[in-house]
Short mmCIF file of C-alpha atoms and ligand atoms in Angstrom, two decimals:
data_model
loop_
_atom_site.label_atom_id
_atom_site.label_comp_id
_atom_site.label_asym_id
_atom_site.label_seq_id
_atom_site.Cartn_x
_atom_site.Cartn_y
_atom_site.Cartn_z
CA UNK O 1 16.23 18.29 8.31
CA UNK O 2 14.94 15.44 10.73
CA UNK O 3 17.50 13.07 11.26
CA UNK O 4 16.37 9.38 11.22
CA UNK O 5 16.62 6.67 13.75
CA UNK O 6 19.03 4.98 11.52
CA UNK O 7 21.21 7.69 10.58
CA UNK O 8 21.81 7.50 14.68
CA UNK O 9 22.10 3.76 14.66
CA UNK O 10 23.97 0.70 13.46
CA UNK O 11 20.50 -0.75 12.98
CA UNK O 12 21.30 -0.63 8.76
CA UNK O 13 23.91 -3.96 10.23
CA UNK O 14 21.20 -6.08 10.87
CA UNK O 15 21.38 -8.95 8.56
CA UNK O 16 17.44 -8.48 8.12
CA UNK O 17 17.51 -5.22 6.98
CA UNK O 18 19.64 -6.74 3.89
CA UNK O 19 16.71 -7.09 1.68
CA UNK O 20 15.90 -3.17 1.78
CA UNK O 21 18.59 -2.94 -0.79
CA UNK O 22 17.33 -0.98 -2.77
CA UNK O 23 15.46 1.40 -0.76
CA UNK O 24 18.70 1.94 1.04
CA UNK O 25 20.54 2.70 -2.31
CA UNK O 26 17.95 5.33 -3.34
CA UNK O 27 18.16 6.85 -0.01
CA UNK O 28 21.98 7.04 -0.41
CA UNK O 29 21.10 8.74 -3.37
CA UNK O 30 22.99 6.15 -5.27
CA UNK O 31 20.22 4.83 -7.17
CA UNK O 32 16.88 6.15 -8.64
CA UNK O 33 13.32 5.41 -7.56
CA UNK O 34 11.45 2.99 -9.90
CA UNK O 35 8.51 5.69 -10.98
CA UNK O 36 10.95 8.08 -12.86
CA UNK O 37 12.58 5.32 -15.09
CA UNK O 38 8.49 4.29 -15.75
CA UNK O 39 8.12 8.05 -16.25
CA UNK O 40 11.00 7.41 -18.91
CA UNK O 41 9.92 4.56 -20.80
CA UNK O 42 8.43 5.85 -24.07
CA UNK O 43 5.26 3.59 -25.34
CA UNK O 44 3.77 4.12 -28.43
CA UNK O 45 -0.36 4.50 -27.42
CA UNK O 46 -3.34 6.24 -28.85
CA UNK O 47 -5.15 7.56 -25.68
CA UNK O 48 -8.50 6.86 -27.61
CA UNK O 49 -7.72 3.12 -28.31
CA UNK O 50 -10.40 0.67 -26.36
CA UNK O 51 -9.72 -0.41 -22.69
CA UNK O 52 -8.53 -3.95 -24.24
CA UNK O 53 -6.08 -2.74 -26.46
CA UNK O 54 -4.54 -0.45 -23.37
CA UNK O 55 -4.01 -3.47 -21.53
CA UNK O 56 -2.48 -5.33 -23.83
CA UNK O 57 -0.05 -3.07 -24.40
CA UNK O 58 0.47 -2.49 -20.92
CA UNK O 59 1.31 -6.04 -20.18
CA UNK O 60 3.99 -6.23 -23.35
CA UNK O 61 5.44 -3.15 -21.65
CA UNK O 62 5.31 -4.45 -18.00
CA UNK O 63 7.66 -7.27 -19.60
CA UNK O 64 9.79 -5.45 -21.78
CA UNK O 65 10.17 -2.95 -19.12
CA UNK O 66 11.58 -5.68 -16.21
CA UNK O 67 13.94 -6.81 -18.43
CA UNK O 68 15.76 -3.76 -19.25
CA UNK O 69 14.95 -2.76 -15.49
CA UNK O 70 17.04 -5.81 -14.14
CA UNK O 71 19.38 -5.36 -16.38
CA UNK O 72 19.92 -1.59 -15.36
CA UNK O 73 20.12 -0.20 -18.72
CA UNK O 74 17.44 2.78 -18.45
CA UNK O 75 18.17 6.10 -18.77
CA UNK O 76 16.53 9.04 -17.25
CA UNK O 77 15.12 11.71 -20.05
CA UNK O 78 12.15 14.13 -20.30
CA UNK O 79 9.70 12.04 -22.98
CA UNK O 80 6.15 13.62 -23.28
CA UNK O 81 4.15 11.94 -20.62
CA UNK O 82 1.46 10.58 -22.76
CA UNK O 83 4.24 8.66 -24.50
CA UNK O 84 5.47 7.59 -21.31
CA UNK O 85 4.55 4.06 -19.51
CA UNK O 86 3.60 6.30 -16.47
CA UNK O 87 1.09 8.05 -19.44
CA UNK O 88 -0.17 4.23 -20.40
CA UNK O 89 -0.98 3.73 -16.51
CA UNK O 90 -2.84 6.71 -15.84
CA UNK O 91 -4.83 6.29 -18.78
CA UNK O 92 -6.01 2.69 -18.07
CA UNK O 93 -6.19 3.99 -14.17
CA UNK O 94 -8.77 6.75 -15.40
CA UNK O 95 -10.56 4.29 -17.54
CA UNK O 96 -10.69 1.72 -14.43
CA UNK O 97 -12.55 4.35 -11.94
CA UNK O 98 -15.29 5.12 -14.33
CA UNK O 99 -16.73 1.89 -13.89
CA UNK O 100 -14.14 1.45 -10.47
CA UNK O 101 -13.04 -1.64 -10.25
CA UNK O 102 -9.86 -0.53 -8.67
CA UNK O 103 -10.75 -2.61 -5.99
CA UNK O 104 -12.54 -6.14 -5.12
CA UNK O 105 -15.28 -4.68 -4.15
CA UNK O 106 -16.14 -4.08 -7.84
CA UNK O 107 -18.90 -1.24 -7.43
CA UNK O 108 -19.42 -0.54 -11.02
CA UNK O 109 -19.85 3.48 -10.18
CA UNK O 110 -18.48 6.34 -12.67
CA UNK O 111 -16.37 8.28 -10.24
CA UNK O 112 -15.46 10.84 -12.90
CA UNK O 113 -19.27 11.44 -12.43
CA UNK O 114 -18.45 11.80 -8.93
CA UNK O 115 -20.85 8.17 -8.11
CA UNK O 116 -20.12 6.80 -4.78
CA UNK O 117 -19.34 2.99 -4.51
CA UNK O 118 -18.60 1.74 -0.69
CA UNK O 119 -15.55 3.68 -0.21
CA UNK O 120 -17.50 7.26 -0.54
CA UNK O 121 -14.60 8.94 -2.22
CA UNK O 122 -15.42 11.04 -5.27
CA UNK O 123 -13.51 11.79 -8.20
CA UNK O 124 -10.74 14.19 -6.72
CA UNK O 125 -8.54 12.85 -3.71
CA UNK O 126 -9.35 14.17 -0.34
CA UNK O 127 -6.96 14.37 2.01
CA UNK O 128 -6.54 14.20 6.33
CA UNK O 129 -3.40 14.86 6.87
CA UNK O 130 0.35 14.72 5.75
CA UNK O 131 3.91 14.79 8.10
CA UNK O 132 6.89 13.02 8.78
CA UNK O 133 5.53 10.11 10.90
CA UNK O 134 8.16 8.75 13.48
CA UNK O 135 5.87 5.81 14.30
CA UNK O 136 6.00 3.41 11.40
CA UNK O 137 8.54 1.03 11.29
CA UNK O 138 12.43 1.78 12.09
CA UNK O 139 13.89 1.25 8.52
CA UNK O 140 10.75 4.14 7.56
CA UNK O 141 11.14 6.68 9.68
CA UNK O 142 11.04 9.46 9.33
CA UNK O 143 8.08 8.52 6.89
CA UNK O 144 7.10 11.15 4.56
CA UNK O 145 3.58 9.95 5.10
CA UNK O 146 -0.06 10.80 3.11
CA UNK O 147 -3.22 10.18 4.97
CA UNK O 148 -6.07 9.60 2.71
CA UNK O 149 -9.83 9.61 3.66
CA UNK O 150 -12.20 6.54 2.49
CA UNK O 151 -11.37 3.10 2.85
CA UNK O 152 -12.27 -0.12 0.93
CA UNK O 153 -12.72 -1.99 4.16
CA UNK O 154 -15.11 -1.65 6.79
CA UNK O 155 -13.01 -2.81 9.83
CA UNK O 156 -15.35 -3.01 13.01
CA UNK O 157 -12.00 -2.12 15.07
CA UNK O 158 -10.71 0.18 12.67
CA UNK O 159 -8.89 3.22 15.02
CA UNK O 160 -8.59 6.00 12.17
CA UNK O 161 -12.37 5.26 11.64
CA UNK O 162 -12.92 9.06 11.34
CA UNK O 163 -10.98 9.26 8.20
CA UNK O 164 -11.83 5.61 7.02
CA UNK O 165 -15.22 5.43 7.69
CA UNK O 166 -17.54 7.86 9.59
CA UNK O 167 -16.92 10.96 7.64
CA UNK O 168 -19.27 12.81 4.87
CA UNK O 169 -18.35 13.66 1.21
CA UNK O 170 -20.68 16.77 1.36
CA UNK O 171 -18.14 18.11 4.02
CA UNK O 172 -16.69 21.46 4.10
CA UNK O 173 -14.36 20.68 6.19
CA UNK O 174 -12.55 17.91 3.49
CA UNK O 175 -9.66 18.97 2.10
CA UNK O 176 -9.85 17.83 -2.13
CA UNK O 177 -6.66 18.42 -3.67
CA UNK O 178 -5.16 17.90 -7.21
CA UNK O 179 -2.63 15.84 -8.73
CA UNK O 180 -0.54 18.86 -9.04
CA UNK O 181 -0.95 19.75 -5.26
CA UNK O 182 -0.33 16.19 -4.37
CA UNK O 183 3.00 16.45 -6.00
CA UNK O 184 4.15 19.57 -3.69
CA UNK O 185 3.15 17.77 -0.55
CA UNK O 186 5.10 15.09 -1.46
CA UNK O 187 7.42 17.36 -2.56
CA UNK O 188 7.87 19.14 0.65
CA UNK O 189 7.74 15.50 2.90
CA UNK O 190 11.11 15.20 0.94
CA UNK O 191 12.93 18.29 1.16
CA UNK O 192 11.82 17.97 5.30
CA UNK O 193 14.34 14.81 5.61
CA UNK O 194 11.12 12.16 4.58
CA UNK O 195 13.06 8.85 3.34
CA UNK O 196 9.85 7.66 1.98
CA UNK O 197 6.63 8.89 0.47
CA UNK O 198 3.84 6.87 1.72
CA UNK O 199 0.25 6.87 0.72
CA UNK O 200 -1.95 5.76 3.54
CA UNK O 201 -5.33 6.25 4.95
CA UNK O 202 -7.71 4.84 5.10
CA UNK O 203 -6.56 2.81 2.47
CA UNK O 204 -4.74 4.89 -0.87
CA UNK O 205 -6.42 2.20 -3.08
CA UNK O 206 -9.54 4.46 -3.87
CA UNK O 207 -7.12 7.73 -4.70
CA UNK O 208 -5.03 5.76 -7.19
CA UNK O 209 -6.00 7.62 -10.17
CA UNK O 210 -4.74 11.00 -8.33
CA UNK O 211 -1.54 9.74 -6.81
CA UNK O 212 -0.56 8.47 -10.59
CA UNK O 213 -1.33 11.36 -12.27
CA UNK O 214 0.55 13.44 -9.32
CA UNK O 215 3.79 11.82 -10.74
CA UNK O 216 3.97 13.81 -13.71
CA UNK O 217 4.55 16.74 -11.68
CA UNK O 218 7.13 14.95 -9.21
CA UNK O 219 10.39 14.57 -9.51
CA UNK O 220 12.07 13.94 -5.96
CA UNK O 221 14.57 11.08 -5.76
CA UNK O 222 12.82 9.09 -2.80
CA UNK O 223 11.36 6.31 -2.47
CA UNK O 224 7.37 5.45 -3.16
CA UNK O 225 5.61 3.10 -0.40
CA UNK O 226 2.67 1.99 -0.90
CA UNK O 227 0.34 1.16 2.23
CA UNK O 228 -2.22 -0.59 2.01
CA UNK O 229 -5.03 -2.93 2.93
CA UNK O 230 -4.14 -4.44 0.05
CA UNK O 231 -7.95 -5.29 -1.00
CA UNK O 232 -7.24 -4.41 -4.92
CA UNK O 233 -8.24 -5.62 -7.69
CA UNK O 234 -6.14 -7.72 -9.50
CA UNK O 235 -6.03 -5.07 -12.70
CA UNK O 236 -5.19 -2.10 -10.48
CA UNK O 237 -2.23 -4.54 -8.85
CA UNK O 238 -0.84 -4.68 -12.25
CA UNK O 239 -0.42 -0.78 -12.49
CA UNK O 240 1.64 -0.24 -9.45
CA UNK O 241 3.57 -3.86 -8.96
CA UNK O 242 6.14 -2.40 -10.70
CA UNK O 243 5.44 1.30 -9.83
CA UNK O 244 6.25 1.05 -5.78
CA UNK O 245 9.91 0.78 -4.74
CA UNK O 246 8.07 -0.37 -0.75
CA UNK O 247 5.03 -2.32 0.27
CA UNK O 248 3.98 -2.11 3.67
CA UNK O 249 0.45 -4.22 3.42
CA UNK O 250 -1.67 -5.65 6.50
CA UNK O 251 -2.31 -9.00 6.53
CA UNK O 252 -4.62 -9.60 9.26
CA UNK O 253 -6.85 -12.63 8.62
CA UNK O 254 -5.60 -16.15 7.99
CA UNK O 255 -9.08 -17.07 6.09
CA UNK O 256 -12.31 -15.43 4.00
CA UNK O 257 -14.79 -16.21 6.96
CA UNK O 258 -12.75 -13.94 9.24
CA UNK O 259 -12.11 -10.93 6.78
CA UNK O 260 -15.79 -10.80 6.02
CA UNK O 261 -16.66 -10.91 9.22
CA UNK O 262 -14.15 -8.42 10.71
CA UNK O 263 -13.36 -6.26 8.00
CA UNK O 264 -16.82 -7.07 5.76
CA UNK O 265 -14.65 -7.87 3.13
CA UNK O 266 -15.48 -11.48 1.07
CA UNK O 267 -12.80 -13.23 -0.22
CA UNK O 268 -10.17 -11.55 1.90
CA UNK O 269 -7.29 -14.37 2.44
CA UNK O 270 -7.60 -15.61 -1.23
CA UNK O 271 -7.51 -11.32 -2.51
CA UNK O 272 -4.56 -10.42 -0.07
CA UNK O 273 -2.57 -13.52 -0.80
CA UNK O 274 -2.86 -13.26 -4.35
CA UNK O 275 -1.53 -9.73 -4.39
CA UNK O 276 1.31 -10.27 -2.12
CA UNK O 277 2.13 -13.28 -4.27
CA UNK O 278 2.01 -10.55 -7.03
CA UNK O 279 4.57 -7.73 -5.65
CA UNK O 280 6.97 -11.10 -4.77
CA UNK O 281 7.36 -12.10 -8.23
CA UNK O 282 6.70 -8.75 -10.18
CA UNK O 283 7.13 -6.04 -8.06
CA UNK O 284 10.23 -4.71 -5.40
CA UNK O 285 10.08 -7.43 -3.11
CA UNK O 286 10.85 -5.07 -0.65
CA UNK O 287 8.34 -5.61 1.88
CA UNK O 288 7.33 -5.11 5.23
CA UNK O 289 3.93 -7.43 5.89
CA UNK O 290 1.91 -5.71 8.90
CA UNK O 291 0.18 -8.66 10.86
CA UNK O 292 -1.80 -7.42 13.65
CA UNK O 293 -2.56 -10.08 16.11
CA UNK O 294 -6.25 -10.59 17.12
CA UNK O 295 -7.11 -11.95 20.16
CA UNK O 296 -8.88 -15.55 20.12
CA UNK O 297 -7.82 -15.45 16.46
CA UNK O 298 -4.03 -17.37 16.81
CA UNK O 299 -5.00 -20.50 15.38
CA UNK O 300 -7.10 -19.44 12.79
CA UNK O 301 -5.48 -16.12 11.76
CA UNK O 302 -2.03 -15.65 12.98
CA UNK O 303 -0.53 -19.04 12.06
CA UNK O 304 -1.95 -19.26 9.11
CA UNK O 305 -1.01 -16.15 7.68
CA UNK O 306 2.47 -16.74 8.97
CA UNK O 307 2.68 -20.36 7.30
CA UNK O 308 2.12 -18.77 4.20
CA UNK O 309 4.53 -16.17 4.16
CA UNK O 310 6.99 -18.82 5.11
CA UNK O 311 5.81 -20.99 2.05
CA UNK O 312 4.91 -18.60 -0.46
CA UNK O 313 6.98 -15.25 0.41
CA UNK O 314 10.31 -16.01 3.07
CA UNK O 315 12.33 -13.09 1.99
CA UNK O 316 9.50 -10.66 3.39
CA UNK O 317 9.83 -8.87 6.77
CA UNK O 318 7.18 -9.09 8.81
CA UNK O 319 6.01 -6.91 11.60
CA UNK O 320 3.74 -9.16 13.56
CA UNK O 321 2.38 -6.78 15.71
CA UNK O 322 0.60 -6.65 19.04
CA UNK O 323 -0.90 -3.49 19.60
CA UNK O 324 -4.68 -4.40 18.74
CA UNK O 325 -6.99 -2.53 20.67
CA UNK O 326 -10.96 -2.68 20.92
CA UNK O 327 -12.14 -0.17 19.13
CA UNK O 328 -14.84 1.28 17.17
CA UNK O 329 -17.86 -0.69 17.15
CA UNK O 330 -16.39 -3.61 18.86
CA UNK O 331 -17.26 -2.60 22.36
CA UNK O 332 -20.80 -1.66 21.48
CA UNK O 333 -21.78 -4.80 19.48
CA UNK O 334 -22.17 -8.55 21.25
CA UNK O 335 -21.25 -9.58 17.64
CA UNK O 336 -17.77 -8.86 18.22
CA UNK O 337 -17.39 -9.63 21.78
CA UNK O 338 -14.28 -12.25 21.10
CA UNK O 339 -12.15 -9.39 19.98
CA UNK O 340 -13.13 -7.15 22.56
CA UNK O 341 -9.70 -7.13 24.26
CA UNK O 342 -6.35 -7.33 23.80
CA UNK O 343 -4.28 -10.10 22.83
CA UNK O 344 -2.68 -11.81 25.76
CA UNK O 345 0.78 -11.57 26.46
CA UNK O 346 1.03 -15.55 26.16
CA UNK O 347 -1.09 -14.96 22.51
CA UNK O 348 1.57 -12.98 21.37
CA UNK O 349 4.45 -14.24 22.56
CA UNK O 350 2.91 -17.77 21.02
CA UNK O 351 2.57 -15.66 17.36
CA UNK O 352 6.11 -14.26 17.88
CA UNK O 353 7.71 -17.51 18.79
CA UNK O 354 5.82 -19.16 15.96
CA UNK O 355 7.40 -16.86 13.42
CA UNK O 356 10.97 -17.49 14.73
CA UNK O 357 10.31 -21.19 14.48
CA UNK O 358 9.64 -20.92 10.64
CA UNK O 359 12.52 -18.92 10.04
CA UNK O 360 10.23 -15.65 9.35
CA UNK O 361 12.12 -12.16 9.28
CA UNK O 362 10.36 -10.29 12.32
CA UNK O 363 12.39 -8.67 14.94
CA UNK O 364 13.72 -6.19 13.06
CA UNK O 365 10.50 -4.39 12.21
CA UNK O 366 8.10 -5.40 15.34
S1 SF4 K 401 -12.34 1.90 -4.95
FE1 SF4 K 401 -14.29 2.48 -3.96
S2 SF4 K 401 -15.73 2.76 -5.65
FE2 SF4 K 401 -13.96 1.66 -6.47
S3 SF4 K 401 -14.50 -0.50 -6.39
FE3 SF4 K 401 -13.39 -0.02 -4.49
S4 SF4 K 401 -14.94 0.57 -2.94
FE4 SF4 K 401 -15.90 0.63 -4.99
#
């Protein structure tokens, strides 16, 4: 068993930290993770009813589910998982990716077909990598974390762009794995000392149908953190606002003109707000925001995207981070040539002092 950087620390006393509650809770084994009472909630659907009629009745149980959920009155029992509200998501999740619109990209593809929109990933998940990661942020280590390939970004100064973007379907070296086999990964991150199970890559946005349908077969009390780019749709958003016990999105651009240019993503400020805006009034709120300073991009990025947090989601931590590096295509292409360094010291200490001024929840996690 690893021990964690917390379990060694007083850090748990920081007056930050406070809104972690109920991560902290499930870790002290003193509460349950949100997927099993979802995996509990019986919901009368036939599987063959139209995609219109699923939704419906997802949103009536989305809203009947909160309320006994904040009240605390579920119970944990063994229902047949296609009576389950976990059964109702991964139905509508399957029906999403065979015209995927699980993200904004909206590509239209049948992945059960195995078609290829701009992420590349077929109908199975493939997956890099999985271990306890001691590099995320101190409240998350050690991090029971998921590497997926494919992304549904195209970051110029993306630094997993082996696993994001310059790797081949048609690969024998990819490693496809079930929903079953999912669930023993995760399975084992646990039993290893992993306080959380995160899905990463990439971006886990593309292998949503998978990870769902791997929770049927899981049943460790830990925590689910979802990591993301946070470029989904809004439909897919509504299947796992209330699914994820952690967020741990990037927030990197403070307007569209940026994302599309940096991350050829349109849309990207307007997509990224609304979703955070989502898991703040539906979801956890238990959230770590990633911003990753840019150089030349303080004004128009960082303080932006910091102003709104303050206005539209205070209670969020936020790990304003300044490790951005060149990378990728940056250094080749004139294009990019105003992020082709590093942030200054004075850029980020100008970010960082900028977040204490609004009152933002940063030093705990940067
Ligand atoms: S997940 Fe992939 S295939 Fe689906 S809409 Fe997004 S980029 Fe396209």
């Amino acid at each position: 068993m690893v021990r964690s950087y917390f379990e060694k620390s007083d850090s748990w006393e920081n007056t930050e930290l406070k809104v972690l509650k109920h991560y902290k809770s499930i870790m002290a084994g003193e509460r349950e993770p949100r997927y099993k009472f979802i995996k509990s909630f019986p919901v009368d659907f036939d599987p063959e009813a139209d995609f219109d009629q699923l939704q419906l009745i997802h949103s009536q149980t989305k809203e009947d589910f909160a309320v006994h959920f904040g009240e605390g009155d579920l119970s944990l029992q063994k229902i047949p998982f296609h009576q389950s509200y976990l059964g109702l998501k991964a139905e509508l999740v399957t029906r999403i990716v065979q015209e995927c619109f699980l993200c904004e990209r909206n590509c239209g593809v049948n992945r059960l077909e195995n078609e290829l929109g701009v992420c590349n990933v077929p109908k199975e998940m493939i997956l890099s990598t999985a271990f306890l990661h001691m590099g995320e942020e101190p409240p998350l280590v050690p991090s029971g974390t998921i590497f997926f390939y494919g992304c549904t970004f195209k970051c110029v100064f993306c630094q997993n762009y082996d696993i994001s973007q310059k790797w081949r379907v048609a690969s024998r070296r990819i490693n496809r794995v079930s929903p079953q086999e999912l669930a023993v990964i995760a399975r084992e991150l646990h039993k290893k000392g992993a306080r959380n199970i995160n899905y990463v890559g990439g971006d886990p946005t593309s292998h949503l149908m998978g990870i769902i349908k791997s929770l049927e077969f899981f049943d460790s009390s830990v925590s689910l953190l979802w990591n993301s780019n946070m470029g989904l749709s809004d439909l897919a958003m509504e299947l796992i606002v209330d699914l994820f016990d952690l967020w741990l999105p990037d927030f990197k651009y403070g307007n569209n003109e940026c994302g599309k240019k940096f991350s050829l993503f349109g849309d990207y400020f307007d997509v990224v707000a609304r979703n955070l805006k989502k898991i703040y009034e539906k979801g956890s709120k238990e959230t770590i925001i990633r911003h990753l300073i840019m150089p030349n991009h303080v004004n128009c990025c960082s303080k932006p995207i910091l102003e709104w947090i303050s206005e539209n989601v205070p209670v969020n931590l936020v790990n304003v981070m300044g490790q951005y590096r060149p990378q990728f295509k940056v250094p080749l292409d004139e294009r990019y040539s105003e992020i082709n360094r590093r942030p200054t010291f004075e850029e980020i200490e100008e970010v960082r002092n900028y977040a204490t001024e609004l009152g933002l929840k940063w030093k705990s996690v940067s």
